[in-house]
PDB file of C-alpha atoms in Angstrom:
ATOM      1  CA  UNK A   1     121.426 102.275 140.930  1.00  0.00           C
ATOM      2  CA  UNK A   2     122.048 103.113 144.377  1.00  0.00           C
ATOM      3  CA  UNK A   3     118.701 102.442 145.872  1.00  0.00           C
ATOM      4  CA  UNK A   4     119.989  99.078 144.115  1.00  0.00           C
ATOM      5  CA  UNK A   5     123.270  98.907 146.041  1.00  0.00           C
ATOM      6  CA  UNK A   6     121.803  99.764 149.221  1.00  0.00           C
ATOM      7  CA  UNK A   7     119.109  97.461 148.819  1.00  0.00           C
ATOM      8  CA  UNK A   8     121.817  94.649 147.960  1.00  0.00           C
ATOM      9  CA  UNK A   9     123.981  95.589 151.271  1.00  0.00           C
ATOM     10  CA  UNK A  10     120.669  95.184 153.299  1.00  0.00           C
ATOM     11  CA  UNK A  11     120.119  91.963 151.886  1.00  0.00           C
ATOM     12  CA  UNK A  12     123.861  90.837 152.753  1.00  0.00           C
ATOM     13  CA  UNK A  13     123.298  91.932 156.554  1.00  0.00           C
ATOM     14  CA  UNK A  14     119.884  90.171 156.747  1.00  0.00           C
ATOM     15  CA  UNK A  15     121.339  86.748 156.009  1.00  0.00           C
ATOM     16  CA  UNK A  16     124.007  87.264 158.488  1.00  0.00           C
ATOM     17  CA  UNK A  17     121.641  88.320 161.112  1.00  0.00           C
ATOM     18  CA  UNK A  18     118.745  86.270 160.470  1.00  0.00           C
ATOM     19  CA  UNK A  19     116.007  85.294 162.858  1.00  0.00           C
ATOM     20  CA  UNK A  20     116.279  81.632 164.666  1.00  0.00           C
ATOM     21  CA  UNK A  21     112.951  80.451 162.761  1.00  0.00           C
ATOM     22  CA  UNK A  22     114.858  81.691 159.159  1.00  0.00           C
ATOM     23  CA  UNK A  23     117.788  79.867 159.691  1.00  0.00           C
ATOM     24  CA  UNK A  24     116.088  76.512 160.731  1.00  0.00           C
ATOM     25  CA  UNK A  25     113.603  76.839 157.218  1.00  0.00           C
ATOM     26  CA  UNK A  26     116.953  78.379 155.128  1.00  0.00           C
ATOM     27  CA  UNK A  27     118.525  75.129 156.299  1.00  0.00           C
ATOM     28  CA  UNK A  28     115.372  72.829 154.556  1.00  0.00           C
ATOM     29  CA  UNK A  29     115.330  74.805 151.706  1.00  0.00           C
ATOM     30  CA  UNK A  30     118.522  75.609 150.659  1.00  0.00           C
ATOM     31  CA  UNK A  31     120.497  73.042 148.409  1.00  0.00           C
ATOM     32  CA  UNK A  32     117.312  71.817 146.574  1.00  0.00           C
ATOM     33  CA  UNK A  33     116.242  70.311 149.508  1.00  0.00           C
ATOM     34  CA  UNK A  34     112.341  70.441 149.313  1.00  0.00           C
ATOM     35  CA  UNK A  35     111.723  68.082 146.793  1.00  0.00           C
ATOM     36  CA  UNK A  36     114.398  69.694 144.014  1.00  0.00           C
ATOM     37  CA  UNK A  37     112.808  73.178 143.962  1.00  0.00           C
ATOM     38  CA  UNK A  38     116.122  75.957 144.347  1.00  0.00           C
ATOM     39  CA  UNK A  39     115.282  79.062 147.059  1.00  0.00           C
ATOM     40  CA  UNK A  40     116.881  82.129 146.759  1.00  0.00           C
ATOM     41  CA  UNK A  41     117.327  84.020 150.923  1.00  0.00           C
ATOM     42  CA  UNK A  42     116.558  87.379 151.376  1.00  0.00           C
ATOM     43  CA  UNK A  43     116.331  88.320 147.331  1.00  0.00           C
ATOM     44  CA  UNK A  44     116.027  91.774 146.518  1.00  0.00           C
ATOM     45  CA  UNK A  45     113.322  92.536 144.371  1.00  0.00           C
ATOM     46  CA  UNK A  46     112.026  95.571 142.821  1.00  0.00           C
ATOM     47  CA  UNK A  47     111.307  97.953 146.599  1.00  0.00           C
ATOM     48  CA  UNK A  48     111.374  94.511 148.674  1.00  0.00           C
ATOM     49  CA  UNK A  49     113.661  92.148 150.130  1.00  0.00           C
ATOM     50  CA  UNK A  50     111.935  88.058 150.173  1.00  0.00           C
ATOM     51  CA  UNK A  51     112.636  86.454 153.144  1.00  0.00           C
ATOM     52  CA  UNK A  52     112.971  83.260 150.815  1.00  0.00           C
ATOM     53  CA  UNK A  53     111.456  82.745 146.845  1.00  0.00           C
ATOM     54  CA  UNK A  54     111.648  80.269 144.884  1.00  0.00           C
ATOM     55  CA  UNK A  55     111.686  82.277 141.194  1.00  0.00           C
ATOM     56  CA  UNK A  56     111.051  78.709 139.319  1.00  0.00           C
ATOM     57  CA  UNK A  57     107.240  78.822 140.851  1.00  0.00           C
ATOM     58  CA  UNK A  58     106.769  81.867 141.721  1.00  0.00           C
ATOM     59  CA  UNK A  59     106.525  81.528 145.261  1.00  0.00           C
ATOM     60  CA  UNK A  60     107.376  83.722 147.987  1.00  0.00           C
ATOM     61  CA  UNK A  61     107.481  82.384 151.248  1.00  0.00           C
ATOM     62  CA  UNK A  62     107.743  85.250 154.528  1.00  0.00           C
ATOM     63  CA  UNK A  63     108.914  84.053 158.191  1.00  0.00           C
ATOM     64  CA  UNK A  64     106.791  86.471 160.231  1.00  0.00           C
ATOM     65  CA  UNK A  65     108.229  87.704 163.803  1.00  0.00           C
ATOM     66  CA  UNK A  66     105.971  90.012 166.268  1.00  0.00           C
ATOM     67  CA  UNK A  67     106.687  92.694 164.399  1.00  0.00           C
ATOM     68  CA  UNK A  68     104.338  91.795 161.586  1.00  0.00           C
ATOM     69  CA  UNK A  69     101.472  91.931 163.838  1.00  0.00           C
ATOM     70  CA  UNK A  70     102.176  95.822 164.199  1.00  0.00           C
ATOM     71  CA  UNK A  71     102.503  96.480 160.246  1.00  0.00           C
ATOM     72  CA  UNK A  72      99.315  94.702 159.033  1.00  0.00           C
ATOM     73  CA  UNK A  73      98.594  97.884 156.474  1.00  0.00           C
ATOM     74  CA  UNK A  74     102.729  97.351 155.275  1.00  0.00           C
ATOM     75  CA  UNK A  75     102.712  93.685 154.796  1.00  0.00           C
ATOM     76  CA  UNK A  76      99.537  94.070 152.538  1.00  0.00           C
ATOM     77  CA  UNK A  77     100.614  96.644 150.332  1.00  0.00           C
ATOM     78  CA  UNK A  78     103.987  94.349 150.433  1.00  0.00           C
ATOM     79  CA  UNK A  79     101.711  91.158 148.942  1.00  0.00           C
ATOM     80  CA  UNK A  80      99.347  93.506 147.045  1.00  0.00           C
ATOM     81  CA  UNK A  81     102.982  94.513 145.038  1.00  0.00           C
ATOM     82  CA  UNK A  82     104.250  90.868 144.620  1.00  0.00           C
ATOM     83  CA  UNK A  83     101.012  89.598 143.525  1.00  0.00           C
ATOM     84  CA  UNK A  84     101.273  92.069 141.037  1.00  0.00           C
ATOM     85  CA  UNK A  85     104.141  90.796 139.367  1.00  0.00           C
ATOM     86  CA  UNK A  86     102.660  87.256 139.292  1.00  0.00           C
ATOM     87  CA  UNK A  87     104.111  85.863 142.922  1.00  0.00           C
ATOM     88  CA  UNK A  88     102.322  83.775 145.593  1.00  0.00           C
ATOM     89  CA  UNK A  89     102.942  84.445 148.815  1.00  0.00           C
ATOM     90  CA  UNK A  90     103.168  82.046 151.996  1.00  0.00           C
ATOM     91  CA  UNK A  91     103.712  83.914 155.454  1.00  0.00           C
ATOM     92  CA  UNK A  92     104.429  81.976 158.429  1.00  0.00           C
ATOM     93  CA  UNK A  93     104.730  83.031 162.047  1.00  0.00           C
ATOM     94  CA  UNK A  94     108.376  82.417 163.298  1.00  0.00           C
ATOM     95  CA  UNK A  95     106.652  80.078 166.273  1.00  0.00           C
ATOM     96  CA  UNK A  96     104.923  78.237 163.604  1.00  0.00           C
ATOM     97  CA  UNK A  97     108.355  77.748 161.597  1.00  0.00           C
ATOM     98  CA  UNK A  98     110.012  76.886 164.954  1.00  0.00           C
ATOM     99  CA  UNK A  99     107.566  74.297 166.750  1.00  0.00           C
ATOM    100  CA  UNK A 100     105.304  72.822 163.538  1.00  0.00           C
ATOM    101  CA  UNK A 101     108.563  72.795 161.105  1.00  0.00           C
ATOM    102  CA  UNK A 102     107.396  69.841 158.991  1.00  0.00           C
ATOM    103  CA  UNK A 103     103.741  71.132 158.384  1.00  0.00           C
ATOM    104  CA  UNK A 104     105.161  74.188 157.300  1.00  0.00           C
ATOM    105  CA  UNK A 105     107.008  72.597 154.857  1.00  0.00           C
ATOM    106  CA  UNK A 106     104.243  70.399 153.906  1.00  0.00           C
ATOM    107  CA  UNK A 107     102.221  73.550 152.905  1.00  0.00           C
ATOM    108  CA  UNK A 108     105.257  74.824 151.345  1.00  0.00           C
ATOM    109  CA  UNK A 109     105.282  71.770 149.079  1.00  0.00           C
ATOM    110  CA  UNK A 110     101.361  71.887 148.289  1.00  0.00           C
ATOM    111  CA  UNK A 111     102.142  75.303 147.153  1.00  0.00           C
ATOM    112  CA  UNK A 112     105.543  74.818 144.921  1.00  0.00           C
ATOM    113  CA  UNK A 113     103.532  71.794 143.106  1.00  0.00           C
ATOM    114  CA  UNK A 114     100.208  73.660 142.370  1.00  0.00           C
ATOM    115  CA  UNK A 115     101.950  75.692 140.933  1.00  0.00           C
ATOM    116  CA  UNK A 116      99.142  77.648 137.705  1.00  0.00           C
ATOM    117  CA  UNK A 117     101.447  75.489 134.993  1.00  0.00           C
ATOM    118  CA  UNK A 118     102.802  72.425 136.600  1.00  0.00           C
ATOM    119  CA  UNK A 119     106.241  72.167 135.109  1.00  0.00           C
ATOM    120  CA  UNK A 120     106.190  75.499 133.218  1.00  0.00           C
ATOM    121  CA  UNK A 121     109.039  78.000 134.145  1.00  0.00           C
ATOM    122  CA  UNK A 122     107.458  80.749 135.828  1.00  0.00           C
ATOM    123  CA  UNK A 123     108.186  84.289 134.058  1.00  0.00           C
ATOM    124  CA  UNK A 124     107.570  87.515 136.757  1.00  0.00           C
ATOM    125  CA  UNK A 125     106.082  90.642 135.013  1.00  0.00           C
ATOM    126  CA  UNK A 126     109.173  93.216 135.932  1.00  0.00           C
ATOM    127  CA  UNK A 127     109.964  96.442 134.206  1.00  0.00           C
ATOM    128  CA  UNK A 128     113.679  96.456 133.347  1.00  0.00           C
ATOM    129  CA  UNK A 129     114.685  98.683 136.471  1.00  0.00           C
ATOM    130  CA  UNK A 130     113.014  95.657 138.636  1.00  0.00           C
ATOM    131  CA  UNK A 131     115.566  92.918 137.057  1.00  0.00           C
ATOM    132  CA  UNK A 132     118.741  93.772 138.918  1.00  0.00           C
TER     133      UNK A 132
END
């Protein structure tokens, strides 16, 4: 429970601190703005925080800064654990966010609508400890 806690306060100071690139894609996303689909911004879930995840489709989409170039090895074992539990994952360099916003989006879109059961409410495979 306090892994859980701390985990939650992270979250809370990542959305007040967030990246220039997070804020301008939390800003197309948020309010059912892409097309009706409701994003959740910087989620907790199970050992990770989600830059931004849309629970409905299962998707996970990551706004990568120059950091992520560094922690290659992380990052996988990051997507190995989502994929896991049934998530997709999108990852997007923050200059890609920032200067081709609209394709980004685009592929966002593609992804939310091929969706494996178009329609279907997607159901993650946590253990009980991973639903807080």
């Amino acid at each position: 429970m306090a892994q859980s806690n701390t985990m939650k306060s992270l979250a809370r100071t990542l959305r007040s601190t967030s990246s220039e690139a997070e804020r301008v894609l939390w800003f197309r996303l948020r309010d059912r703005r892409l097309a009706g689909f409701k994003f959740r911004r910087q989620m907790v879930l199970g050992p990770y925080i989600l830059d931004f995840a849309c629970i409905e489709a299962g998707l996970v989409v990551e706004a990568d800064g120059g950091q992520h170039a560094e922690q290659q090895e992380k990052d996988a074992r990051r997507s190995a654990w989502l994929s896991g539990k049934g998530y997709r994952i999108l990852r997007f360099w923050n200059h890609e966010i920032l200067t081709e916003t609209e394709v980004v989006l685009a592929s966002i879109l593609h992804a939310l609508r091929d969706s494996p059961i178009p329609g279907a409410p997607f159901t993650p495979h946590l253990s009980q400890g991973e639903r807080e």
